[in-house]
């Protein structure tokens, strides 16, 4: 009978649809040696007792304690790993000035592998402790340091998708921080793709190379064209920033006479494995192009409050068929927690719906039908993120990876506000989503392996 590598017993929350959460009370999750969930068995299923009999008392059996719950691992679709070093600072000026004053000087320091290793060890560990089991990373222009980030993800057990950043235009980037020239940018990207692919062969959870033009303003046409060709040649993921702020959106309109979405599409950078950060200034045609090409939006609600000059109508684009997930956008967003970003996604959507200028009459103040629920934000942080990446992650369901968090609501010193023994499960879920902090996240699993524990 012992054909599973591990069997977990506990109550789990997992998205059934973009709108609804399944609450699987006292279920068994049977995980294969490859880290995939083979069977999910409920207490009324005929096999339940037989599996319990076979595994209880063995070291393959993991029963959650009272007060513990399972959630799928979180999928962060937009992290600037080097910017962890400045998280929580420097959020007082507009995007263009922020990049030039703080961010490019910081990122230029990642030519130093010792510094890069120190920051990357910290950020990967911090994200895991916050429940992020998969992260789509921007590194820096430096190929070696970018590979170091991939090695650290591999070693710590996180599923990392990593981009060596391309910014080759000498007219747009400072001399101290850019690719040497276009040919070098493309050659470094190709070599990086090959190196990460080789590393992935010995990495259980997988690490993935990502073609990463920083954003259109930092790249020449030749680089954008060459990157589109590399993405096609190697069938890689692609990431960039798209129509983020008034300035970034306006720059692309001035240069190409079209929006970022269509310009990126012309260079072969949109597709089923493309994830574009922010996308605040999409119009109806842009959103249709995203839906048609399978391009995903990484919604970064904390960062957007600082740099995007607007709230993106995610409910509208979701209902149009665009894939959407959540991104922390460290350090444009200060928080390494996707729980914080799920909360902010709800809050921002409410403010968009109601409007923010109290001097206007209520019926002129906001954008109707914009709000999302916390259940919908949970989907964005988990199953939605998995769909954006076209990977079998983000759900506690059969044929998905065992990427899971064990959350304890009764940690001494950090107990959630629970005053009845039969708290309805959906209330418990909402309290977890709004109140959980890293101290409640007792264990983190990726691809069937424990990668973080505390207490
Ligand atoms: N646009 C280009 N680079 C960046 C970056 O590092 N952060 C954000 N938020 N937007 C960008
Ligand atoms: Fe960003």
CSV table of C-alpha atoms and ligand atoms in Angstrom, one decimal:
chain,number,residue,atom,x,y,z
A,1,UNK,CA,0.0,0.0,0.0
A,2,UNK,CA,2.9,2.4,0.8
A,3,UNK,CA,3.1,3.9,-2.7
A,4,UNK,CA,3.1,7.6,-1.7
A,5,UNK,CA,6.2,9.5,-0.5
A,6,UNK,CA,4.1,11.5,2.0
A,7,UNK,CA,0.6,11.7,3.2
A,8,UNK,CA,-0.7,14.9,4.9
A,9,UNK,CA,-3.9,15.0,6.9
A,10,UNK,CA,-5.5,18.4,7.5
A,11,UNK,CA,-8.0,21.1,6.6
A,12,UNK,CA,-7.1,23.0,3.4
A,13,UNK,CA,-8.2,26.1,1.5
A,14,UNK,CA,-7.7,26.1,-2.2
A,15,UNK,CA,-9.4,28.0,-5.1
A,16,UNK,CA,-12.2,26.2,-6.9
A,17,UNK,CA,-12.7,29.1,-9.4
A,18,UNK,CA,-11.5,32.7,-9.6
A,19,UNK,CA,-14.3,33.6,-7.3
A,20,UNK,CA,-14.8,30.7,-4.9
A,21,UNK,CA,-12.6,28.9,-2.3
A,22,UNK,CA,-12.9,25.2,-1.6
A,23,UNK,CA,-12.7,24.3,2.1
A,24,UNK,CA,-11.5,20.7,2.3
A,25,UNK,CA,-12.1,19.6,5.9
A,26,UNK,CA,-9.9,16.9,7.3
A,27,UNK,CA,-8.7,15.6,3.9
A,28,UNK,CA,-5.7,13.4,3.0
A,29,UNK,CA,-3.2,14.7,0.5
A,30,UNK,CA,-1.1,11.9,-1.0
A,31,UNK,CA,2.2,13.1,-2.6
A,32,UNK,CA,4.4,11.1,-4.9
A,33,UNK,CA,8.2,10.9,-4.9
A,34,UNK,CA,8.2,13.5,-7.7
A,35,UNK,CA,6.5,16.1,-5.4
A,36,UNK,CA,3.2,16.0,-7.2
A,37,UNK,CA,-0.1,15.5,-5.5
A,38,UNK,CA,-1.4,12.1,-6.7
A,39,UNK,CA,-4.6,11.8,-4.6
A,40,UNK,CA,-6.8,14.1,-2.6
A,41,UNK,CA,-9.1,12.0,-0.4
A,42,UNK,CA,-12.0,13.2,1.7
A,43,UNK,CA,-13.3,11.6,4.9
A,44,UNK,CA,-16.3,10.1,3.0
A,45,UNK,CA,-14.2,8.5,0.3
A,46,UNK,CA,-13.9,4.7,0.5
A,47,UNK,CA,-10.1,4.7,0.5
A,48,UNK,CA,-9.8,7.2,3.4
A,49,UNK,CA,-9.6,4.6,6.2
A,50,UNK,CA,-7.3,2.3,4.2
A,51,UNK,CA,-4.8,5.1,3.5
A,52,UNK,CA,-4.9,6.1,7.2
A,53,UNK,CA,-4.3,2.5,8.3
A,54,UNK,CA,-1.3,2.2,5.9
A,55,UNK,CA,0.4,5.5,6.8
A,56,UNK,CA,-0.5,6.5,10.3
A,57,UNK,CA,2.4,5.9,12.6
A,58,UNK,CA,5.0,5.9,9.8
A,59,UNK,CA,7.4,8.7,9.1
A,60,UNK,CA,5.7,9.3,5.8
A,61,UNK,CA,2.5,10.6,7.6
A,62,UNK,CA,2.1,14.2,8.6
A,63,UNK,CA,-1.0,15.1,10.5
A,64,UNK,CA,-1.7,18.8,11.2
A,65,UNK,CA,-2.4,19.8,14.8
A,66,UNK,CA,-5.5,21.6,16.0
A,67,UNK,CA,-5.3,25.3,14.8
A,68,UNK,CA,-3.3,24.4,11.8
A,69,UNK,CA,-4.5,24.8,8.2
A,70,UNK,CA,-3.1,24.1,4.7
A,71,UNK,CA,-2.9,26.8,2.0
A,72,UNK,CA,-1.3,26.5,-1.4
A,73,UNK,CA,2.2,28.1,-1.7
A,74,UNK,CA,2.0,31.7,-2.9
A,75,UNK,CA,3.1,32.7,-6.4
A,76,UNK,CA,4.8,36.1,-6.6
A,77,UNK,CA,4.8,37.3,-10.3
A,78,UNK,CA,7.0,40.3,-9.9
A,79,UNK,CA,10.1,40.7,-7.6
A,80,UNK,CA,13.2,42.8,-8.2
A,81,UNK,CA,15.5,40.6,-6.0
A,82,UNK,CA,18.4,43.2,-5.8
A,83,UNK,CA,16.0,45.9,-4.6
A,84,UNK,CA,15.4,44.0,-1.4
A,85,UNK,CA,18.4,45.9,-0.1
A,86,UNK,CA,16.4,49.2,-0.3
A,87,UNK,CA,12.9,47.9,0.6
A,88,UNK,CA,11.0,50.3,2.8
A,89,UNK,CA,13.0,53.3,1.7
A,90,UNK,CA,13.0,55.8,-1.1
A,91,UNK,CA,9.3,55.8,-2.0
A,92,UNK,CA,9.0,59.6,-2.0
A,93,UNK,CA,9.6,60.5,-5.7
A,94,UNK,CA,8.2,59.5,-9.1
A,95,UNK,CA,9.2,56.4,-11.0
A,96,UNK,CA,11.7,58.0,-13.3
A,97,UNK,CA,13.5,59.8,-10.6
A,98,UNK,CA,13.4,56.8,-8.3
A,99,UNK,CA,15.1,54.6,-10.9
A,100,UNK,CA,17.9,57.1,-11.5
A,101,UNK,CA,18.4,58.3,-7.9
A,102,UNK,CA,18.1,55.1,-5.9
A,103,UNK,CA,17.5,52.0,-8.0
A,104,UNK,CA,20.1,52.1,-10.7
A,105,UNK,CA,23.0,52.9,-8.3
A,106,UNK,CA,21.9,50.1,-6.0
A,107,UNK,CA,21.5,47.5,-8.9
A,108,UNK,CA,24.9,48.5,-10.3
A,109,UNK,CA,26.5,47.1,-7.1
A,110,UNK,CA,25.5,43.6,-8.1
A,111,UNK,CA,28.6,43.4,-10.2
A,112,UNK,CA,30.1,42.4,-6.9
A,113,UNK,CA,29.2,38.7,-6.4
A,114,UNK,CA,29.8,38.8,-2.7
A,115,UNK,CA,27.2,41.6,-2.2
A,116,UNK,CA,24.9,39.9,-4.6
A,117,UNK,CA,25.1,36.6,-2.8
A,118,UNK,CA,24.4,38.2,0.6
A,119,UNK,CA,21.3,40.1,-0.7
A,120,UNK,CA,20.0,37.2,-2.7
A,121,UNK,CA,20.3,34.7,0.2
A,122,UNK,CA,18.3,37.1,2.3
A,123,UNK,CA,15.6,37.8,-0.2
A,124,UNK,CA,14.9,34.2,-1.1
A,125,UNK,CA,14.9,33.2,2.5
A,126,UNK,CA,12.6,36.1,3.4
A,127,UNK,CA,10.1,35.3,0.6
A,128,UNK,CA,10.0,31.6,1.6
A,129,UNK,CA,9.3,32.6,5.2
A,130,UNK,CA,6.4,34.8,3.9
A,131,UNK,CA,4.9,31.8,2.1
A,132,UNK,CA,6.2,32.5,-1.5
A,133,UNK,CA,7.0,29.2,-3.0
A,134,UNK,CA,7.4,30.4,-6.6
A,135,UNK,CA,8.8,33.8,-7.6
A,136,UNK,CA,9.3,35.5,-11.0
A,137,UNK,CA,12.4,37.5,-10.5
A,138,UNK,CA,14.2,40.4,-12.2
A,139,UNK,CA,17.9,40.2,-11.2
A,140,UNK,CA,20.2,42.8,-12.7
A,141,UNK,CA,22.2,43.3,-16.0
A,142,UNK,CA,25.0,41.1,-14.6
A,143,UNK,CA,24.9,37.5,-16.0
A,144,UNK,CA,27.0,36.0,-13.2
A,145,UNK,CA,25.1,37.5,-10.3
A,146,UNK,CA,21.8,36.6,-12.0
A,147,UNK,CA,23.0,33.0,-12.2
A,148,UNK,CA,23.9,33.2,-8.5
A,149,UNK,CA,20.2,34.1,-7.8
A,150,UNK,CA,19.2,31.0,-9.7
A,151,UNK,CA,21.7,28.8,-7.8
A,152,UNK,CA,20.3,30.2,-4.5
A,153,UNK,CA,16.7,29.5,-5.4
A,154,UNK,CA,17.8,25.9,-6.4
A,155,UNK,CA,19.7,25.4,-3.1
A,156,UNK,CA,16.9,26.8,-0.9
A,157,UNK,CA,14.2,24.9,-2.7
A,158,UNK,CA,12.2,27.8,-4.1
A,159,UNK,CA,10.8,27.6,-7.6
A,160,UNK,CA,12.6,30.6,-9.1
A,161,UNK,CA,12.0,32.0,-12.6
A,162,UNK,CA,14.9,34.4,-13.2
A,163,UNK,CA,15.7,37.1,-15.7
A,164,UNK,CA,19.0,38.7,-16.4
A,165,UNK,CA,17.8,42.2,-17.0
A,166,UNK,CA,18.5,43.8,-20.4
A,167,UNK,CA,18.9,47.6,-20.6
A,168,UNK,CA,21.2,48.3,-23.6
A,169,UNK,CA,20.3,51.8,-24.8
A,170,UNK,CA,23.2,54.2,-24.0
A,171,UNK,CA,20.9,57.2,-24.5
A,172,UNK,CA,18.4,56.0,-21.8
A,173,UNK,CA,20.6,54.3,-19.2
A,174,UNK,CA,23.5,55.6,-17.1
A,175,UNK,CA,27.0,54.6,-18.3
A,176,UNK,CA,27.7,53.0,-14.9
A,177,UNK,CA,24.7,50.6,-15.2
A,178,UNK,CA,23.7,49.1,-18.6
A,179,UNK,CA,24.7,46.3,-20.9
A,180,UNK,CA,28.0,47.1,-22.7
A,181,UNK,CA,26.2,47.0,-26.1
A,182,UNK,CA,23.3,45.3,-27.8
A,183,UNK,CA,25.2,42.3,-29.0
A,184,UNK,CA,26.6,41.6,-25.5
A,185,UNK,CA,23.1,42.0,-24.0
A,186,UNK,CA,21.8,39.3,-26.4
A,187,UNK,CA,24.8,37.0,-26.0
A,188,UNK,CA,24.7,37.2,-22.2
A,189,UNK,CA,21.0,36.5,-22.3
A,190,UNK,CA,21.4,33.4,-24.5
A,191,UNK,CA,24.2,32.1,-22.3
A,192,UNK,CA,22.2,32.7,-19.2
A,193,UNK,CA,19.3,30.8,-20.6
A,194,UNK,CA,21.6,27.8,-21.3
A,195,UNK,CA,23.2,28.0,-17.8
A,196,UNK,CA,19.8,28.1,-16.0
A,197,UNK,CA,18.5,25.3,-18.1
A,198,UNK,CA,21.5,23.2,-17.2
A,199,UNK,CA,21.1,24.0,-13.5
A,200,UNK,CA,17.4,23.1,-13.7
A,201,UNK,CA,18.3,19.5,-14.7
A,202,UNK,CA,19.5,18.8,-11.1
A,203,UNK,CA,16.8,20.9,-9.3
A,204,UNK,CA,13.7,19.1,-8.2
A,205,UNK,CA,11.4,22.0,-8.1
A,206,UNK,CA,12.8,23.6,-11.3
A,207,UNK,CA,14.4,26.9,-12.0
A,208,UNK,CA,13.6,28.7,-15.2
A,209,UNK,CA,15.3,31.4,-17.3
A,210,UNK,CA,13.2,34.4,-18.3
A,211,UNK,CA,13.8,36.8,-21.2
A,212,UNK,CA,13.7,40.2,-19.5
A,213,UNK,CA,13.8,43.5,-21.3
A,214,UNK,CA,13.5,45.9,-18.2
A,215,UNK,CA,10.9,48.0,-20.0
A,216,UNK,CA,10.7,49.5,-23.5
A,217,UNK,CA,12.4,52.8,-22.4
A,218,UNK,CA,15.6,51.0,-21.4
A,219,UNK,CA,16.0,48.9,-24.6
A,220,UNK,CA,16.9,49.6,-28.3
A,221,UNK,CA,14.7,48.2,-31.0
A,222,UNK,CA,17.4,45.7,-31.9
A,223,UNK,CA,17.6,44.4,-28.4
A,224,UNK,CA,13.8,44.0,-28.2
A,225,UNK,CA,13.7,42.2,-31.5
A,226,UNK,CA,16.6,39.9,-30.5
A,227,UNK,CA,15.0,39.1,-27.2
A,228,UNK,CA,11.7,38.1,-28.9
A,229,UNK,CA,13.8,35.8,-31.1
A,230,UNK,CA,15.6,34.2,-28.2
A,231,UNK,CA,12.2,33.7,-26.3
A,232,UNK,CA,10.9,31.9,-29.4
A,233,UNK,CA,14.1,29.9,-30.0
A,234,UNK,CA,14.3,28.6,-26.4
A,235,UNK,CA,10.5,28.7,-25.6
A,236,UNK,CA,11.2,30.7,-22.4
A,237,UNK,CA,9.1,32.8,-20.2
A,238,UNK,CA,9.2,36.5,-20.9
A,239,UNK,CA,8.7,39.4,-18.4
A,240,UNK,CA,8.8,43.2,-18.6
A,241,UNK,CA,7.1,46.3,-17.3
A,242,UNK,CA,4.1,47.4,-19.3
A,243,UNK,CA,2.3,50.8,-19.3
A,244,UNK,CA,3.1,51.3,-15.7
A,245,UNK,CA,3.0,55.1,-15.0
A,246,UNK,CA,1.9,58.2,-16.9
A,247,UNK,CA,5.6,58.8,-17.8
A,248,UNK,CA,6.4,55.2,-18.9
A,249,UNK,CA,3.2,54.9,-20.9
A,250,UNK,CA,3.7,58.3,-22.6
A,251,UNK,CA,7.3,57.5,-23.5
A,252,UNK,CA,6.3,54.5,-25.5
A,253,UNK,CA,3.4,56.3,-27.2
A,254,UNK,CA,5.9,59.0,-28.2
A,255,UNK,CA,8.5,56.6,-29.5
A,256,UNK,CA,6.2,54.1,-31.4
A,257,UNK,CA,2.9,55.8,-31.7
A,258,UNK,CA,1.2,52.9,-29.9
A,259,UNK,CA,0.8,51.4,-26.5
A,260,UNK,CA,3.3,49.1,-24.8
A,261,UNK,CA,1.1,46.1,-25.4
A,262,UNK,CA,1.2,46.4,-29.2
A,263,UNK,CA,4.9,47.5,-29.3
A,264,UNK,CA,5.8,44.4,-27.2
A,265,UNK,CA,3.7,42.2,-29.5
A,266,UNK,CA,5.5,43.6,-32.6
A,267,UNK,CA,8.8,42.4,-31.1
A,268,UNK,CA,7.4,38.9,-30.4
A,269,UNK,CA,7.3,39.4,-26.6
A,270,UNK,CA,3.7,38.6,-25.9
A,271,UNK,CA,2.5,35.0,-25.5
A,272,UNK,CA,1.3,32.3,-23.1
A,273,UNK,CA,4.5,32.4,-21.1
A,274,UNK,CA,4.7,36.2,-20.9
A,275,UNK,CA,4.0,38.1,-17.7
A,276,UNK,CA,3.8,41.9,-17.8
A,277,UNK,CA,4.1,43.9,-14.6
A,278,UNK,CA,1.6,46.7,-13.6
A,279,UNK,CA,-0.3,47.3,-16.9
A,280,UNK,CA,-2.2,50.2,-15.4
A,281,UNK,CA,-2.8,52.1,-18.6
A,282,UNK,CA,-4.1,49.2,-20.8
A,283,UNK,CA,-7.1,50.2,-22.9
A,284,UNK,CA,-9.8,47.8,-24.3
A,285,UNK,CA,-7.7,46.9,-27.3
A,286,UNK,CA,-4.6,46.2,-25.3
A,287,UNK,CA,-6.6,44.0,-22.9
A,288,UNK,CA,-8.0,42.1,-25.9
A,289,UNK,CA,-4.5,41.6,-27.2
A,290,UNK,CA,-3.4,40.2,-23.8
A,291,UNK,CA,-6.4,37.8,-23.7
A,292,UNK,CA,-5.9,36.7,-27.3
A,293,UNK,CA,-2.1,36.0,-26.9
A,294,UNK,CA,-2.4,34.5,-23.4
A,295,UNK,CA,-0.3,37.3,-21.9
A,296,UNK,CA,-0.7,37.7,-18.2
A,297,UNK,CA,-0.8,40.8,-16.0
A,298,UNK,CA,1.2,40.8,-12.8
A,299,UNK,CA,-0.9,43.1,-10.5
A,300,UNK,CA,1.3,45.0,-8.0
A,301,UNK,CA,-1.1,46.9,-5.8
A,302,UNK,CA,1.3,48.1,-3.1
A,303,UNK,CA,3.8,49.4,-5.7
A,304,UNK,CA,1.1,50.9,-7.8
A,305,UNK,CA,0.0,53.2,-5.0
A,306,UNK,CA,3.5,54.8,-5.2
A,307,UNK,CA,4.5,54.8,-8.8
A,308,UNK,CA,1.6,53.9,-11.2
A,309,UNK,CA,-0.5,57.1,-10.8
A,310,UNK,CA,-3.7,55.1,-10.9
A,311,UNK,CA,-5.5,51.9,-9.8
A,312,UNK,CA,-5.7,49.2,-12.5
A,313,UNK,CA,-9.3,47.9,-13.1
A,314,UNK,CA,-8.4,44.2,-12.6
A,315,UNK,CA,-11.9,43.0,-12.2
A,316,UNK,CA,-12.7,44.4,-15.7
A,317,UNK,CA,-9.7,42.8,-17.4
A,318,UNK,CA,-10.2,39.5,-15.6
A,319,UNK,CA,-13.8,39.4,-16.9
A,320,UNK,CA,-12.4,40.1,-20.4
A,321,UNK,CA,-10.4,36.9,-20.1
A,322,UNK,CA,-7.0,38.2,-19.2
A,323,UNK,CA,-4.9,36.0,-16.9
A,324,UNK,CA,-4.0,38.0,-13.7
A,325,UNK,CA,-1.7,37.2,-10.7
A,326,UNK,CA,-0.1,39.2,-7.9
A,327,UNK,CA,3.3,40.7,-7.6
A,328,UNK,CA,5.1,42.3,-4.7
A,329,UNK,CA,7.3,44.4,-7.0
A,330,UNK,CA,10.0,44.7,-4.3
A,331,UNK,CA,11.0,47.4,-3.7
A,332,UNK,CA,8.5,49.6,-5.6
A,333,UNK,CA,6.3,47.7,-3.2
A,334,UNK,CA,7.9,47.6,0.2
A,335,UNK,CA,6.4,44.3,1.4
A,336,UNK,CA,7.8,40.9,0.8
A,337,UNK,CA,4.5,39.4,1.7
A,338,UNK,CA,1.9,38.4,-0.9
A,339,UNK,CA,-0.6,38.3,1.9
A,340,UNK,CA,0.0,42.1,2.2
A,341,UNK,CA,-0.5,42.4,-1.5
A,342,UNK,CA,-3.7,40.4,-1.6
A,343,UNK,CA,-5.0,42.7,1.2
A,344,UNK,CA,-4.0,45.8,-0.8
A,345,UNK,CA,-5.5,44.4,-4.0
A,346,UNK,CA,-8.9,44.3,-2.2
A,347,UNK,CA,-8.4,47.7,-0.6
A,348,UNK,CA,-7.4,49.4,-3.9
A,349,UNK,CA,-10.3,47.8,-5.7
A,350,UNK,CA,-12.7,49.2,-3.2
A,351,UNK,CA,-11.3,52.7,-3.5
A,352,UNK,CA,-11.5,52.5,-7.3
A,353,UNK,CA,-15.1,51.4,-7.0
A,354,UNK,CA,-16.2,54.1,-4.5
A,355,UNK,CA,-13.8,56.8,-5.7
A,356,UNK,CA,-11.6,58.9,-3.5
A,357,UNK,CA,-12.6,62.6,-3.9
A,358,UNK,CA,-15.2,63.4,-1.2
A,359,UNK,CA,-16.1,66.7,-2.9
A,360,UNK,CA,-17.7,64.7,-5.7
A,361,UNK,CA,-21.3,63.3,-5.5
A,362,UNK,CA,-21.3,59.6,-4.8
A,363,UNK,CA,-22.5,58.6,-8.2
A,364,UNK,CA,-19.6,60.4,-9.9
A,365,UNK,CA,-16.9,59.4,-7.6
A,366,UNK,CA,-15.8,55.9,-8.6
A,367,UNK,CA,-15.8,53.2,-11.2
A,368,UNK,CA,-18.7,50.8,-10.7
A,369,UNK,CA,-18.1,47.0,-10.5
A,370,UNK,CA,-14.4,47.3,-9.6
A,371,UNK,CA,-14.2,45.7,-6.3
A,372,UNK,CA,-12.8,42.2,-5.7
A,373,UNK,CA,-13.2,40.0,-2.6
A,374,UNK,CA,-10.5,38.5,-0.5
A,375,UNK,CA,-11.4,35.1,-2.0
A,376,UNK,CA,-10.7,36.5,-5.4
A,377,UNK,CA,-7.4,38.1,-4.2
A,378,UNK,CA,-6.5,34.6,-2.8
A,379,UNK,CA,-7.0,33.2,-6.3
A,380,UNK,CA,-4.7,35.8,-7.8
A,381,UNK,CA,-2.0,35.0,-5.2
A,382,UNK,CA,-2.2,31.2,-5.8
A,383,UNK,CA,-4.0,29.4,-8.7
A,384,UNK,CA,-4.2,32.6,-10.8
A,385,UNK,CA,-0.4,33.0,-10.5
A,386,UNK,CA,0.1,29.4,-11.5
A,387,UNK,CA,-2.0,29.9,-14.6
A,388,UNK,CA,-0.2,33.0,-15.6
A,389,UNK,CA,3.1,31.0,-15.6
A,390,UNK,CA,1.5,27.9,-17.3
A,391,UNK,CA,2.8,25.7,-14.4
A,392,UNK,CA,0.8,23.1,-12.4
A,393,UNK,CA,1.1,25.1,-9.1
A,394,UNK,CA,-1.2,27.2,-6.9
A,395,UNK,CA,-3.8,24.6,-6.0
A,396,UNK,CA,-4.0,21.8,-3.5
A,397,UNK,CA,-5.4,19.4,-6.1
A,398,UNK,CA,-4.5,16.3,-7.9
A,399,UNK,CA,-1.7,16.7,-10.6
A,400,UNK,CA,-0.5,19.9,-8.9
A,401,UNK,CA,2.9,20.3,-7.2
A,402,UNK,CA,2.9,19.9,-3.4
A,403,UNK,CA,3.7,23.5,-2.8
A,404,UNK,CA,2.0,24.2,0.6
A,405,UNK,CA,2.0,26.3,3.7
A,406,UNK,CA,1.1,25.1,7.1
A,407,UNK,CA,-0.5,28.1,8.9
A,408,UNK,CA,-1.0,28.0,12.7
A,409,UNK,CA,-3.6,30.4,14.0
A,410,UNK,CA,-2.9,29.7,17.6
A,411,UNK,CA,0.9,30.5,17.8
A,412,UNK,CA,1.7,31.7,21.4
A,413,UNK,CA,2.0,35.4,21.4
A,414,UNK,CA,0.4,35.8,17.9
A,415,UNK,CA,-3.0,34.1,18.3
A,416,UNK,CA,-5.6,35.2,15.8
A,417,UNK,CA,-8.9,36.5,17.3
A,418,UNK,CA,-10.7,33.2,17.7
A,419,UNK,CA,-13.3,33.0,20.4
A,420,UNK,CA,-15.5,30.1,19.5
A,421,UNK,CA,-14.6,26.4,18.9
A,422,UNK,CA,-16.9,26.1,15.9
A,423,UNK,CA,-15.6,29.1,14.0
A,424,UNK,CA,-17.2,28.8,10.5
A,425,UNK,CA,-14.4,27.7,8.1
A,426,UNK,CA,-14.9,30.6,5.7
A,427,UNK,CA,-14.5,33.1,8.6
A,428,UNK,CA,-11.3,31.3,9.6
A,429,UNK,CA,-10.1,31.6,6.0
A,430,UNK,CA,-10.8,35.3,5.9
A,431,UNK,CA,-9.0,35.9,9.3
A,432,UNK,CA,-6.0,34.0,7.9
A,433,UNK,CA,-5.9,36.0,4.7
A,434,UNK,CA,-6.2,39.4,6.5
A,435,UNK,CA,-4.1,38.7,9.6
A,436,UNK,CA,-1.4,36.1,8.9
A,437,UNK,CA,2.2,37.2,9.4
A,438,UNK,CA,5.4,35.1,8.9
A,439,UNK,CA,5.3,33.8,12.6
A,440,UNK,CA,2.1,32.0,11.7
A,441,UNK,CA,3.6,30.2,8.7
A,442,UNK,CA,5.1,27.2,10.5
A,443,UNK,CA,6.1,25.1,7.5
A,444,UNK,CA,6.6,25.8,3.8
A,445,UNK,CA,6.8,22.9,1.3
A,446,UNK,CA,7.9,23.1,-2.4
A,447,UNK,CA,7.6,20.1,-4.8
A,448,UNK,CA,7.1,17.7,-1.9
A,449,UNK,CA,10.1,19.0,0.1
A,450,UNK,CA,10.1,21.0,3.4
A,451,UNK,CA,12.0,24.2,2.6
A,452,UNK,CA,11.2,26.3,5.7
A,453,UNK,CA,10.1,25.8,9.2
A,454,UNK,CA,9.9,27.8,12.4
A,455,UNK,CA,9.2,27.0,16.1
B,1,LIG,N1,10.1,50.3,-14.6
B,1,LIG,C1,11.4,50.0,-15.0
B,1,LIG,N2,12.1,49.5,-14.0
B,1,LIG,C2,11.3,49.4,-12.9
B,1,LIG,C3,11.5,49.0,-11.5
B,1,LIG,O1,12.6,48.6,-11.1
B,1,LIG,N3,10.4,49.1,-10.7
B,1,LIG,C4,9.2,49.5,-11.2
B,1,LIG,N4,8.2,49.6,-10.3
B,1,LIG,N5,9.0,50.0,-12.4
B,1,LIG,C5,10.1,49.9,-13.3
B,2,LIG,FE1,9.0,46.3,-11.2
